[in-house]
Amino acid sequence: MAVNLKRSSGEDSDGGKTSRRRMLGWLTGVGLFGSAGLSAVSNFVFIKPRATYGQPQRFSVGKPEDFPEGTRSVLGARGICIVREGTKLAAISTTCTHLGCTVASAETGFACPCHGSRFDPDGNVTGGPAPRPLPWFQVTLAPNGEIEVDKDIEITPGSYLTL
Amino acid sequence: MSPVTPPKPSPFAALLELPGNVWKSIFRNPLPSNDLERSATSFTNFFLHIHPVKVHKNSLRPAYTFGLGLISFFLFVILIVTGILLMFYYVPSTTQAYDQMLDLRGTVAFGTLLRNMHRWSAHAMVAVVFLHLCRVFLTGSYKKPREFNWVVGVILFLLTLFMSFTGYLLPWDQLAFWAITVGTAIAGYAPIVGKDMQFLLMGGTSVGQEALLRFYVLHVAVLPSVLVLAIAIHFWRIRKDGGLSRSEDADPVISLEAIPTVKASVLEPKKTYGLQGLVRGPLTKVGQIPDNTVFSWPNLFLAELFTFVVTLSAILIVSLLFNAPLEEPVNALHPPNPAKAPWYFLGLQEMVSYSAFWGGIGVPTIFVLLLLGTPYLDRGPKGVGKWFSRDRLLANTIFITFVVANIIFVIIGTFFRGANWSFVTPW
């Protein structure tokens, strides 16, 4: 009888017992759901590749003589267009800034077959949904006399490499 | 005093009865001939017990449901079977996938037919799932207590689209390559997580072998698992939410006033009544109320069988008559001009051609959120179970406007877009 009384009074007024139980409940919940959450996140860590084996972003495209004056040569596999004007040379991207289709040379510059973006010969947007002009990439003359393009470095449109 | 001894089983008799006993151990009931057996058959058979023992006549009305949910499910079954068969030959490799497609066409027995069935069922499933969604909306069936099942249904619609998208990438033809390129680029426009999502989907910075393998795993393992789980929840909730929706007047109104109240003592004075007597009395009417239900066996099961046979026949006929599309092998240098998605994504492609973010992420997200939120925004209890109910004029008008707008975009994308996605007239 005395024990019963003590227990009931402990649950009603003291509250120490219930709060401990609640605390343990919370800890269990946080532990379980936290572990589940971490496992889910670790799945994404797993499927995110640490190394990729794409094409090199910096490459040689040949000697300046390969690009006669006044020509525009699309190097499809590289996704660039080499523009040669007099002694000046530049590399313009042929990957549409909209959704990544490959633009084709058109009379007015470049045109994209996927969603109708249009660019002028310098890569400026003249129509369609493309949000940005086609980027220009850094072009340098390597010591061996070959032209080197680095697609990781975008330069101001209109800045040419003078040979 | 002598205990009753069971007759000694003779081994010979056991052998004779073996086929019958095996049969009876599998199928607990004979073909039903009375209502009790009809109930038992629905109840004790693993494949049938998902059904209720009795089904409301309204749920069997073809003009109410058009069987669209069921057709979607049967198409999914056809897709699983044909898909698993195709997996015996398919290789998710950029150098082999396309050759396997040609192999399926040229040398594999029934290869063309199976590929056709798989592709046309997928197209049909997108269409039928969407029509099913329209049916549920236009009959107000998303209302309480079916709100959450509507949400599951919208998720199923999205999963169907993702299944279809990841599926048509696998032949690694021109359509596949440029669809992955554009699809992952659209994902890249999503705020905050966009670029990471694009990288995860492609498994790298450019579309290639890693991307193909990833979309293959999504198509044959991840998405089907989620889809099966969502379908299970969807079906389970149909039962728990009280079967298919129906209008209030689909059930007879039981008016207590209409039943003449007769005191039990008037009928048989000086008698006390047990429970059995009461339920047979004039007040409770158990078993006598016309409750508008019929036994699932055979009514529902025959309707389902009929729907399945029609669905399978239609897919077979279409697959025998028309070959599934296969474009040129991948040419990473030149997209086809114009590069068009399958019809159900042409509305999206048309929208994307105005703005990548708004067409590909913004508007679709708003549309999906509106769909998901419908049962929680439209709380009026009226208009459930009737096509185009006047009580739901506003909701239906908004919905139909969205649907018609999407159809217009699909039509523009299909017929009015030519080379370089410029506007052309089809005549």
Coordinates of C-alpha atoms in Angstrom, one line a residue:
Chain A
M1 CA 0.0 0.0 0.0
A2 CA 2.7 2.4 0.9
V3 CA 4.6 1.4 -2.2
N4 CA 1.6 2.1 -4.4
L5 CA 1.0 5.5 -2.9
K6 CA 4.6 6.4 -3.4
R7 CA 4.6 5.4 -7.0
S8 CA 1.4 7.2 -7.8
S9 CA 2.6 10.4 -6.1
G10 CA 5.9 10.1 -7.9
E11 CA 4.2 10.0 -11.4
D12 CA 1.7 12.7 -10.7
S13 CA 3.6 15.4 -8.9
D14 CA 7.3 14.6 -9.2
G15 CA 7.5 14.1 -12.9
G16 CA 11.1 13.0 -12.7
K17 CA 10.2 9.6 -13.9
T18 CA 8.2 10.6 -16.9
S19 CA 10.7 13.2 -18.0
R20 CA 13.5 10.6 -17.9
R21 CA 11.3 8.3 -20.0
R22 CA 10.5 11.1 -22.5
M23 CA 14.2 12.0 -22.7
L24 CA 15.1 8.4 -23.4
G25 CA 12.4 8.3 -26.0
W26 CA 13.7 11.4 -27.7
L27 CA 17.3 10.0 -27.7
T28 CA 16.1 6.8 -29.2
G29 CA 14.2 8.6 -31.9
V30 CA 16.9 11.0 -32.7
G31 CA 19.4 8.1 -32.8
L32 CA 17.3 6.0 -35.1
F33 CA 16.1 8.7 -37.5
G34 CA 19.6 10.3 -37.4
S35 CA 21.2 7.1 -38.5
A36 CA 18.6 6.6 -41.2
G37 CA 19.3 10.1 -42.4
L38 CA 23.0 9.7 -42.4
S39 CA 22.7 6.4 -44.3
A40 CA 20.6 8.1 -46.9
V41 CA 23.1 10.9 -47.3
S42 CA 26.0 8.4 -47.5
N43 CA 24.2 6.8 -50.5
F44 CA 24.6 10.0 -52.3
V45 CA 28.2 10.3 -51.2
F46 CA 28.7 6.9 -52.7
I47 CA 27.1 7.5 -56.1
K48 CA 28.9 10.8 -56.5
P49 CA 32.0 9.9 -58.4
R50 CA 35.3 11.1 -57.0
A51 CA 37.1 10.9 -60.2
T52 CA 35.7 11.4 -63.7
Y53 CA 37.3 10.3 -66.9
G54 CA 36.0 12.8 -69.4
Q55 CA 37.9 14.5 -72.2
P56 CA 40.8 16.8 -71.2
Q57 CA 39.7 20.4 -71.0
R58 CA 43.1 21.7 -72.2
F59 CA 44.2 20.4 -75.6
S60 CA 46.1 21.3 -78.7
V61 CA 44.2 21.9 -81.9
G62 CA 47.1 22.1 -84.4
K63 CA 49.3 24.7 -86.0
P64 CA 48.1 28.2 -86.9
E65 CA 48.6 27.3 -90.6
D66 CA 45.8 24.8 -90.2
F67 CA 43.4 27.7 -89.9
P68 CA 43.7 29.9 -92.9
E69 CA 42.9 33.6 -92.6
G70 CA 39.2 34.4 -92.6
T71 CA 38.0 30.9 -91.8
R72 CA 35.8 29.6 -89.1
S73 CA 36.4 25.9 -88.4
V74 CA 34.1 23.9 -86.1
L75 CA 35.9 21.2 -84.2
G76 CA 32.8 19.1 -83.3
A77 CA 34.5 16.6 -81.0
R78 CA 36.0 19.4 -79.0
G79 CA 32.9 21.5 -78.9
I80 CA 34.6 24.6 -80.2
C81 CA 34.8 26.8 -83.2
I82 CA 38.2 28.3 -84.2
V83 CA 37.8 31.7 -85.7
R84 CA 40.8 33.2 -87.6
E85 CA 40.7 36.8 -88.7
G86 CA 43.9 38.1 -90.1
T87 CA 46.6 37.4 -87.5
K88 CA 44.0 37.1 -84.8
L89 CA 42.6 33.8 -83.5
A90 CA 39.9 32.8 -81.0
A91 CA 38.0 29.7 -79.8
I92 CA 34.2 30.0 -79.3
S93 CA 32.2 27.3 -77.6
T94 CA 29.7 25.4 -79.7
T95 CA 27.8 24.1 -76.7
C96 CA 24.5 25.9 -76.4
T97 CA 24.3 27.9 -73.1
H98 CA 20.6 27.0 -72.9
L99 CA 20.5 23.2 -72.4
G100 CA 23.7 21.9 -73.8
C101 CA 22.9 20.9 -77.4
T102 CA 25.6 21.4 -80.0
V103 CA 24.9 24.5 -82.1
A104 CA 25.5 24.4 -85.8
S105 CA 27.1 27.1 -88.0
A106 CA 24.5 29.2 -89.7
E107 CA 24.6 32.1 -92.1
T108 CA 24.0 34.5 -89.2
G109 CA 26.4 32.8 -86.8
F110 CA 25.2 29.8 -84.8
A111 CA 21.8 28.2 -84.5
C112 CA 20.7 25.5 -82.0
P113 CA 18.4 22.7 -83.3
C114 CA 16.9 21.7 -79.9
H115 CA 15.1 24.9 -78.7
G116 CA 15.8 27.5 -81.4
S117 CA 18.5 29.6 -79.7
R118 CA 20.4 31.8 -82.2
F119 CA 23.8 33.5 -81.9
D120 CA 25.7 36.0 -84.0
P121 CA 29.2 35.1 -85.3
D122 CA 30.7 36.3 -82.0
G123 CA 28.4 34.1 -80.0
N124 CA 26.1 36.9 -78.7
V125 CA 22.5 35.8 -78.3
T126 CA 20.3 37.1 -81.1
G127 CA 17.2 35.1 -80.4
G128 CA 15.7 32.1 -78.6
P129 CA 15.9 31.0 -74.9
A130 CA 19.7 31.0 -74.5
P131 CA 20.5 32.9 -71.3
R132 CA 24.1 33.8 -72.0
P133 CA 26.3 34.3 -75.0
L134 CA 28.5 31.4 -76.2
P135 CA 31.7 31.6 -74.1
W136 CA 35.1 32.3 -75.5
F137 CA 38.0 30.1 -74.3
Q138 CA 41.6 31.0 -73.6
V139 CA 43.8 30.4 -76.6
T140 CA 47.6 30.3 -76.2
L141 CA 50.5 29.5 -78.5
A142 CA 52.4 26.6 -77.0
P143 CA 56.3 26.5 -77.2
N144 CA 56.1 23.9 -79.9
G145 CA 54.1 26.3 -82.1
E146 CA 50.8 24.6 -81.7
I147 CA 47.6 26.4 -80.6
E148 CA 46.4 25.3 -77.2
V149 CA 42.8 25.8 -76.0
D150 CA 41.8 25.7 -72.3
K151 CA 38.1 25.2 -71.9
D152 CA 38.4 25.7 -68.2
I153 CA 39.3 29.4 -68.7
E154 CA 36.7 31.7 -70.2
I155 CA 37.9 35.0 -71.5
T156 CA 36.1 38.2 -72.4
P157 CA 34.3 37.8 -75.8
G158 CA 36.2 39.7 -78.5
S159 CA 39.6 39.2 -77.1
Y160 CA 41.8 37.4 -79.6
L161 CA 45.2 35.8 -79.6
T162 CA 47.4 37.8 -81.9
L163 CA 49.9 35.6 -83.7
Chain B
M1 CA -16.5 -48.0 -24.9
S2 CA -14.6 -48.8 -28.0
P3 CA -13.1 -45.7 -29.5
V4 CA -14.0 -44.8 -33.1
T5 CA -10.9 -45.8 -35.0
P6 CA -10.4 -43.9 -38.3
P7 CA -10.1 -46.1 -41.3
K8 CA -6.6 -47.0 -41.9
P9 CA -5.4 -45.0 -44.9
S10 CA -4.2 -47.3 -47.6
P11 CA -1.1 -46.1 -49.6
F12 CA -2.8 -47.0 -52.8
A13 CA -5.9 -44.8 -52.1
A14 CA -3.6 -41.9 -51.1
L15 CA -1.9 -42.3 -54.5
L16 CA -5.2 -42.2 -56.3
E17 CA -6.4 -39.2 -54.4
L18 CA -3.0 -37.4 -54.8
P19 CA -3.9 -35.0 -57.7
G20 CA -7.2 -34.1 -56.0
N21 CA -5.6 -33.5 -52.7
V22 CA -2.8 -31.4 -54.1
W23 CA -5.4 -29.3 -56.0
K24 CA -7.5 -28.9 -52.9
S25 CA -4.5 -28.0 -50.8
I26 CA -3.7 -25.1 -53.1
F27 CA -7.3 -23.9 -53.9
R28 CA -9.3 -24.0 -50.7
N29 CA -12.6 -23.5 -52.4
P30 CA -14.4 -25.2 -55.2
L31 CA -15.8 -22.9 -57.9
P32 CA -18.4 -20.9 -55.9
S33 CA -22.0 -21.7 -56.3
N34 CA -23.5 -19.8 -53.4
D35 CA -22.8 -16.5 -51.6
L36 CA -20.8 -18.0 -48.8
E37 CA -18.4 -19.6 -51.3
R38 CA -18.3 -16.4 -53.3
S39 CA -17.2 -14.6 -50.2
A40 CA -14.7 -17.3 -49.3
T41 CA -13.1 -17.3 -52.8
S42 CA -12.5 -13.6 -52.7
F43 CA -11.3 -13.8 -49.1
T44 CA -8.9 -16.8 -49.1
N45 CA -7.2 -16.5 -52.4
F46 CA -3.9 -14.7 -52.3
F47 CA -4.3 -13.0 -55.6
L48 CA -8.0 -12.1 -55.0
H49 CA -7.9 -11.0 -51.4
I50 CA -6.9 -7.5 -52.3
H51 CA -10.5 -7.1 -53.5
P52 CA -13.4 -6.6 -51.2
V53 CA -15.9 -9.5 -51.0
K54 CA -18.6 -7.3 -52.3
V55 CA -18.2 -4.3 -54.5
H56 CA -20.4 -1.3 -55.0
K57 CA -22.3 -1.3 -58.3
N58 CA -21.0 2.3 -59.0
S59 CA -17.4 1.1 -59.0
L60 CA -18.3 -1.3 -61.8
R61 CA -19.9 1.4 -64.0
P62 CA -17.7 1.7 -67.1
A63 CA -18.9 5.2 -67.7
Y64 CA -17.7 6.2 -64.2
T65 CA -14.1 5.0 -64.2
F66 CA -13.5 3.9 -67.8
G67 CA -11.3 1.3 -66.1
L68 CA -8.4 3.7 -66.4
G69 CA -6.6 2.9 -63.2
L70 CA -6.9 -0.8 -63.9
I71 CA -5.6 -0.3 -67.5
S72 CA -2.6 1.6 -66.1
F73 CA -1.8 -1.3 -63.8
F74 CA -2.2 -3.9 -66.5
L75 CA 0.1 -1.8 -68.8
F76 CA 2.6 -1.7 -65.9
V77 CA 2.4 -5.5 -65.7
I78 CA 3.0 -5.9 -69.4
L79 CA 5.9 -3.5 -69.1
I80 CA 7.5 -5.5 -66.2
V81 CA 7.2 -8.8 -68.1
T82 CA 8.4 -7.4 -71.5
G83 CA 11.1 -5.4 -69.7
I84 CA 12.5 -8.3 -67.9
L85 CA 12.6 -10.3 -71.1
L86 CA 14.4 -7.4 -72.9
M87 CA 17.0 -7.3 -70.1
F88 CA 18.2 -10.8 -71.2
Y89 CA 19.7 -9.1 -74.3
Y90 CA 20.3 -5.5 -73.4
V91 CA 23.8 -4.3 -72.5
P92 CA 24.0 -0.8 -71.0
S93 CA 27.1 0.2 -72.9
T94 CA 27.6 3.1 -75.2
T95 CA 29.4 0.8 -77.7
Q96 CA 26.9 -2.1 -77.5
A97 CA 23.5 -0.8 -76.7
Y98 CA 22.6 0.3 -80.2
D99 CA 23.8 -2.9 -81.7
Q100 CA 21.7 -4.8 -79.3
M101 CA 18.7 -2.9 -80.6
L102 CA 19.5 -3.9 -84.1
D103 CA 20.0 -7.5 -82.8
L104 CA 16.6 -7.4 -81.2
R105 CA 15.1 -6.4 -84.5
G106 CA 17.1 -8.7 -86.7
T107 CA 17.9 -12.0 -85.0
V108 CA 16.2 -12.4 -81.6
A109 CA 13.0 -14.4 -81.7
F110 CA 10.1 -12.1 -81.0
G111 CA 12.7 -9.4 -80.3
T112 CA 10.9 -6.8 -82.4
L113 CA 7.5 -7.7 -81.0
L114 CA 8.7 -7.5 -77.4
R115 CA 10.5 -4.1 -77.9
N116 CA 7.4 -2.8 -79.7
M117 CA 5.2 -4.0 -76.8
H118 CA 7.5 -2.4 -74.3
R119 CA 7.6 0.9 -76.0
W120 CA 4.0 1.2 -76.9
S121 CA 2.9 0.1 -73.4
A122 CA 5.1 2.8 -72.0
H123 CA 3.5 5.4 -74.3
A124 CA 0.0 4.1 -73.4
M125 CA 0.8 4.1 -69.7
V126 CA 1.8 7.8 -69.8
A127 CA -1.5 8.6 -71.5
V128 CA -3.7 6.3 -69.5
V129 CA -2.2 7.4 -66.1
F130 CA -2.8 11.0 -67.1
L131 CA -6.4 10.2 -68.2
H132 CA -6.9 8.4 -64.9
L133 CA -5.7 11.5 -63.0
C134 CA -8.2 13.6 -65.1
R135 CA -11.0 11.2 -64.2
V136 CA -10.2 11.3 -60.5
F137 CA -10.0 15.1 -60.6
L138 CA -13.2 15.7 -62.7
T139 CA -15.2 13.4 -60.5
G140 CA -14.0 15.1 -57.3
S141 CA -12.6 11.8 -56.0
Y142 CA -9.6 13.4 -54.3
K143 CA -11.8 14.8 -51.6
K144 CA -11.9 13.6 -48.0
P145 CA -11.0 10.8 -47.1
R146 CA -9.1 10.2 -50.2
E147 CA -6.7 13.2 -50.0
F148 CA -3.5 11.2 -49.4
N149 CA -4.3 8.6 -52.1
W150 CA -4.5 11.5 -54.5
V151 CA -1.0 12.6 -53.5
V152 CA 0.2 9.0 -54.0
G153 CA -1.4 9.1 -57.4
V154 CA 0.3 12.3 -58.4
I155 CA 3.6 10.7 -57.3
L156 CA 2.8 7.7 -59.4
F157 CA 2.2 9.9 -62.4
L158 CA 5.6 11.6 -62.0
L159 CA 7.3 8.2 -61.5
T160 CA 5.6 7.0 -64.8
L161 CA 7.1 10.0 -66.6
F162 CA 10.6 9.4 -65.1
M163 CA 10.3 5.7 -66.0
S164 CA 9.5 6.6 -69.5
F165 CA 12.3 9.2 -69.7
T166 CA 14.9 6.9 -68.4
G167 CA 13.6 4.2 -70.7
Y168 CA 13.9 5.9 -74.0
L169 CA 17.5 6.8 -73.2
L170 CA 18.6 3.2 -73.2
P171 CA 18.8 2.4 -77.0
W172 CA 21.5 5.0 -77.1
D173 CA 20.3 6.4 -80.4
Q174 CA 20.2 10.1 -81.3
L175 CA 17.0 10.7 -79.3
A176 CA 18.6 9.1 -76.2
F177 CA 21.8 11.1 -76.3
W178 CA 20.3 14.5 -76.8
A179 CA 17.4 13.7 -74.4
I180 CA 20.0 12.9 -71.6
T181 CA 22.0 16.0 -72.6
V182 CA 18.9 18.3 -72.4
G183 CA 17.2 16.5 -69.5
T184 CA 20.3 16.6 -67.2
A185 CA 20.8 20.3 -68.3
I186 CA 17.3 21.1 -67.2
A187 CA 18.0 19.5 -63.8
G188 CA 21.0 21.8 -63.6
Y189 CA 18.8 24.8 -63.6
A190 CA 17.2 23.8 -60.3
P191 CA 18.1 26.2 -57.6
I192 CA 20.8 25.2 -55.1
V193 CA 21.0 21.5 -55.8
G194 CA 20.8 21.7 -59.6
K195 CA 24.4 21.4 -60.5
D196 CA 25.0 18.6 -58.0
M197 CA 21.9 16.8 -59.3
Q198 CA 23.2 17.1 -62.9
F199 CA 26.6 15.8 -61.9
L200 CA 25.0 12.8 -60.0
L201 CA 22.7 12.0 -62.9
M202 CA 25.5 12.1 -65.5
G203 CA 28.1 10.5 -63.2
G204 CA 30.6 13.0 -64.6
T205 CA 30.8 16.3 -66.5
S206 CA 29.7 15.0 -69.9
V207 CA 27.2 12.6 -71.2
G208 CA 28.7 9.2 -71.7
Q209 CA 29.1 5.6 -70.4
E210 CA 28.6 6.7 -66.8
A211 CA 25.3 8.5 -67.6
L212 CA 23.9 5.5 -69.6
L213 CA 24.7 3.1 -66.7
R214 CA 23.1 5.4 -64.2
F215 CA 19.9 5.8 -66.2
Y216 CA 19.8 2.0 -66.7
V217 CA 20.0 1.4 -63.0
L218 CA 17.3 4.0 -62.4
H219 CA 15.1 2.4 -65.1
V220 CA 15.4 -1.3 -64.2
A221 CA 15.9 -1.1 -60.4
V222 CA 15.4 2.1 -58.5
L223 CA 12.3 3.5 -60.2
P224 CA 10.4 0.2 -60.6
S225 CA 10.9 -0.6 -56.9
V226 CA 9.6 2.8 -55.8
L227 CA 6.7 2.5 -58.3
V228 CA 5.7 -1.0 -57.0
L229 CA 5.8 0.3 -53.5
A230 CA 3.7 3.4 -54.4
I231 CA 1.2 1.2 -56.3
A232 CA 0.8 -1.1 -53.3
I233 CA 0.1 1.9 -51.1
H234 CA -2.3 3.3 -53.7
F235 CA -4.3 0.1 -53.9
W236 CA -4.3 -0.5 -50.1
R237 CA -5.6 2.9 -49.5
I238 CA -8.4 2.5 -52.0
R239 CA -9.8 -0.3 -49.7
K240 CA -9.1 1.6 -46.5
D241 CA -10.7 4.8 -47.9
G242 CA -13.9 3.0 -48.6
G243 CA -13.5 1.8 -52.1
L244 CA -13.9 4.0 -55.2
S245 CA -15.6 7.3 -54.7
R246 CA -19.3 7.6 -55.4
S247 CA -21.9 10.2 -55.0
E248 CA -24.2 10.3 -52.0
D249 CA -27.2 9.4 -54.0
A250 CA -25.5 6.2 -55.2
D251 CA -26.6 4.6 -51.9
P252 CA -30.3 4.3 -50.9
V253 CA -31.4 6.7 -48.3
I254 CA -32.5 4.8 -45.2
S255 CA -35.1 6.9 -43.6
L256 CA -36.2 5.6 -40.2
E257 CA -39.5 7.5 -40.5
A258 CA -40.4 5.5 -43.6
I259 CA -40.2 2.2 -41.8
P260 CA -43.3 1.7 -39.7
T261 CA -42.3 1.3 -36.2
V262 CA -43.9 -1.7 -34.7
K263 CA -43.4 -2.5 -31.1
A264 CA -42.1 -6.0 -30.7
S265 CA -44.7 -6.7 -28.1
V266 CA -47.4 -6.1 -30.7
L267 CA -46.0 -8.8 -32.9
E268 CA -45.7 -11.5 -30.3
P269 CA -46.7 -10.4 -26.9
K270 CA -45.3 -11.9 -23.8
K271 CA -42.2 -13.1 -25.5
T272 CA -38.6 -12.1 -24.8
Y273 CA -36.4 -11.7 -27.8
G274 CA -33.0 -12.9 -28.3
L275 CA -30.5 -11.2 -30.6
Q276 CA -31.5 -13.4 -33.6
G277 CA -35.1 -12.3 -33.2
L278 CA -34.2 -8.7 -33.1
V279 CA -32.2 -8.7 -36.3
R280 CA -35.0 -10.4 -38.1
G281 CA -37.4 -7.8 -36.8
P282 CA -38.8 -4.9 -38.8
L283 CA -36.5 -2.2 -37.4
T284 CA -32.9 -3.2 -38.1
K285 CA -33.4 -4.6 -41.6
V286 CA -30.1 -6.4 -41.7
G287 CA -29.6 -8.2 -45.0
Q288 CA -32.7 -6.6 -46.5
I289 CA -31.5 -3.1 -47.2
P290 CA -30.8 -2.7 -50.9
D291 CA -27.1 -1.7 -50.4
N292 CA -26.2 -1.6 -54.1
T293 CA -23.3 -4.0 -53.8
V294 CA -22.7 -7.1 -55.7
F295 CA -20.3 -10.0 -55.0
S296 CA -16.8 -9.5 -56.4
W297 CA -17.0 -13.0 -57.7
P298 CA -17.8 -13.0 -60.5
N299 CA -18.8 -9.4 -61.2
L300 CA -15.6 -7.5 -60.5
F301 CA -13.3 -10.3 -61.5
L302 CA -14.9 -10.7 -64.9
A303 CA -14.7 -6.9 -65.4
E304 CA -11.0 -7.0 -64.6
L305 CA -10.3 -10.0 -66.8
F306 CA -12.2 -8.3 -69.7
T307 CA -10.1 -5.1 -69.1
F308 CA -6.9 -7.1 -69.1
V309 CA -7.7 -9.0 -72.3
V310 CA -8.7 -5.7 -74.1
T311 CA -5.5 -4.0 -72.9
L312 CA -3.2 -6.8 -73.9
S313 CA -4.9 -7.3 -77.2
A314 CA -4.7 -3.6 -78.0
I315 CA -1.0 -3.5 -77.2
L316 CA -0.4 -6.6 -79.2
I317 CA -2.2 -5.3 -82.3
V318 CA -0.4 -2.0 -82.2
S319 CA 2.9 -3.8 -81.7
L320 CA 2.3 -6.0 -84.6
L321 CA 1.4 -3.1 -86.9
F322 CA 3.9 -0.4 -85.9
N323 CA 7.5 -0.7 -85.0
A324 CA 8.9 1.2 -82.0
P325 CA 11.0 4.2 -83.1
L326 CA 14.8 3.9 -83.3
E327 CA 16.7 6.8 -84.5
E328 CA 20.2 7.0 -85.9
P329 CA 23.1 5.9 -83.7
V330 CA 24.5 8.5 -81.4
N331 CA 26.4 11.4 -83.1
A332 CA 27.7 13.6 -80.3
L333 CA 28.6 16.3 -82.8
H334 CA 25.3 16.9 -84.4
P335 CA 21.9 16.8 -82.8
P336 CA 19.1 15.9 -85.2
N337 CA 17.4 19.0 -86.6
P338 CA 14.9 19.5 -85.1
A339 CA 15.7 17.3 -82.1
K340 CA 12.3 16.4 -80.8
A341 CA 11.3 14.5 -77.6
P342 CA 8.5 11.9 -77.6
W343 CA 5.0 13.5 -77.8
Y344 CA 4.3 13.6 -74.0
F345 CA 7.4 15.7 -73.4
L346 CA 6.9 18.1 -76.4
G347 CA 4.8 20.4 -74.3
L348 CA 7.7 20.6 -71.9
Q349 CA 10.2 21.1 -74.7
E350 CA 8.0 23.9 -76.1
M351 CA 8.0 25.6 -72.7
V352 CA 11.7 25.1 -72.3
S353 CA 12.2 26.8 -75.7
Y354 CA 11.0 30.1 -74.1
S355 CA 13.0 29.8 -70.8
A356 CA 15.0 26.9 -69.4
F357 CA 14.3 27.7 -65.8
W358 CA 10.6 28.6 -66.1
G359 CA 9.8 26.0 -68.7
G360 CA 11.8 23.2 -67.3
I361 CA 11.7 23.8 -63.5
G362 CA 9.5 26.7 -62.5
V363 CA 6.2 26.0 -64.3
P364 CA 6.4 22.2 -63.9
T365 CA 7.1 22.6 -60.1
I366 CA 4.2 25.0 -59.7
F367 CA 1.9 22.6 -61.6
V368 CA 3.0 19.6 -59.5
L369 CA 2.6 21.6 -56.3
L370 CA -0.9 22.7 -57.3
L371 CA -1.8 19.1 -58.1
L372 CA -0.4 17.8 -54.8
G373 CA -2.1 20.6 -52.9
T374 CA -5.5 20.2 -54.6
P375 CA -7.3 18.1 -52.0
Y376 CA -5.9 20.4 -49.2
L377 CA -6.9 23.6 -51.0
D378 CA -10.3 22.5 -52.2
R379 CA -12.0 21.5 -48.9
G380 CA -15.7 21.7 -50.0
P381 CA -17.3 18.3 -49.4
K382 CA -19.7 18.6 -52.3
G383 CA -19.6 17.2 -55.8
V384 CA -17.9 13.9 -55.1
G385 CA -18.6 11.0 -57.4
K386 CA -20.1 12.9 -60.3
W387 CA -18.5 13.9 -63.6
F388 CA -18.3 17.7 -64.0
S389 CA -20.3 18.4 -60.9
R390 CA -21.7 21.9 -60.8
D391 CA -20.6 22.1 -57.2
R392 CA -17.0 21.9 -58.5
L393 CA -17.3 24.3 -61.4
L394 CA -14.3 26.5 -60.3
A395 CA -11.9 23.6 -59.6
N396 CA -12.8 21.8 -62.8
T397 CA -12.5 24.9 -64.9
I398 CA -9.0 25.7 -63.5
F399 CA -7.9 22.0 -64.1
I400 CA -9.3 21.9 -67.6
T401 CA -7.6 25.2 -68.4
F402 CA -4.2 23.7 -67.4
V403 CA -4.8 20.5 -69.3
V404 CA -5.9 22.3 -72.5
A405 CA -2.9 24.7 -72.2
N406 CA -0.6 21.7 -72.0
I407 CA -2.3 20.0 -74.9
I408 CA -1.8 23.2 -77.0
F409 CA 1.9 23.3 -76.1
V410 CA 2.2 19.6 -77.1
I411 CA 0.4 20.3 -80.4
I412 CA 2.6 23.3 -81.1
G413 CA 5.7 21.3 -80.3
T414 CA 4.6 18.4 -82.5
F415 CA 3.3 20.1 -85.6
F416 CA 4.4 23.7 -85.6
R417 CA 8.1 23.4 -84.9
G418 CA 10.6 22.7 -87.7
A419 CA 14.4 23.0 -88.2
N420 CA 16.1 25.0 -85.5
W421 CA 12.8 24.9 -83.6
S422 CA 11.5 27.7 -85.7
F423 CA 7.8 28.1 -86.2
V424 CA 6.5 26.3 -89.2
T425 CA 3.0 25.4 -90.5
P426 CA 2.4 21.7 -91.0
W427 CA 0.4 22.4 -94.3

